[in-house]
Amino acid sequence: MSNAKINNIYADPISPSLPNTNFKLDLKRAALVVIDPQIDFLSPEGVTWPFFGESITENNTVENIESLFASSKKAGITVAVSPHYYYPQDHEWNFGGGLEKLMHKIGMFDRKGSLTLEGFENSGADFLPRLKKYILDGKTIIASPHKIYGPETNDLSLQLRKKGVSQIILAGMAANLCVESHLREFLEQGYEVVVVRDATAGPRAPEGDGYLAAIINYRFIANALWTTEETLDQLNA
């Protein structure tokens, strides 16, 4: 797909009907939240690359996530990661949606157990190596794993509230799945949320373009939809 066609598909409307929210970042109460910055999503070695690779490459997703990590650390704001892990007992669930079934089938985010790191390093569930220096610095909040898409099943919101966070810069994977689910739940809990549109990506499958679906919903429901460059300008101000 050509860059011109991509830009045309995802471009914002020339004459939007929705008003500008005038959202502004307050570094004293803001946090960067990065969802699923893991090998299975962000690396050509990951099991989902055939579905997500084009979108990740077009958006420069990995590089943009790294820029957000670096600038957020420099700005001194709270940084958190919401990972996704599946343990052996999770594969014994009695029901699930189509994508859940696929994730279990291909071994996405698989770990050998909740209390062991056996086989974890450099597996699909591990963090992308180039991002580890930001995630494993002893300061980043690594939440307990979410299990399907949203943060309802982990301790992320508790961790953020304990740090006095009420604004969230949202990035990571995947645009129409975990990112959108985190966005919706955070909004319901009273956070202000800005989504970084090129620090995420979506799947392309016969079922549809997940990134396009997400971008449309972000425009309707997020407090702001920024590029990485726009977000860095706010963090560095």
PDB file of N, CA, C and O in Angstrom, residues 143 168 230:
ATOM      1  N   ALA A 143       2.677  -3.499  35.807  1.00  0.00           N
ATOM      2  CA  ALA A 143       1.431  -3.977  36.404  1.00  0.00           C
ATOM      3  C   ALA A 143       1.318  -5.492  36.277  1.00  0.00           C
ATOM      4  O   ALA A 143       2.005  -6.118  35.463  1.00  0.00           O
ATOM      5  N   ILE A 168      -3.438  10.361  31.398  1.00  0.00           N
ATOM      6  CA  ILE A 168      -2.694   9.227  30.856  1.00  0.00           C
ATOM      7  C   ILE A 168      -2.344   9.470  29.398  1.00  0.00           C
ATOM      8  O   ILE A 168      -3.206   9.825  28.594  1.00  0.00           O
ATOM      9  N   GLU A 230       3.830  15.585  18.557  1.00  0.00           N
ATOM     10  CA  GLU A 230       3.029  16.492  19.365  1.00  0.00           C
ATOM     11  C   GLU A 230       3.147  16.153  20.854  1.00  0.00           C
ATOM     12  O   GLU A 230       3.216  17.051  21.708  1.00  0.00           O
TER      13      GLU A 230
END
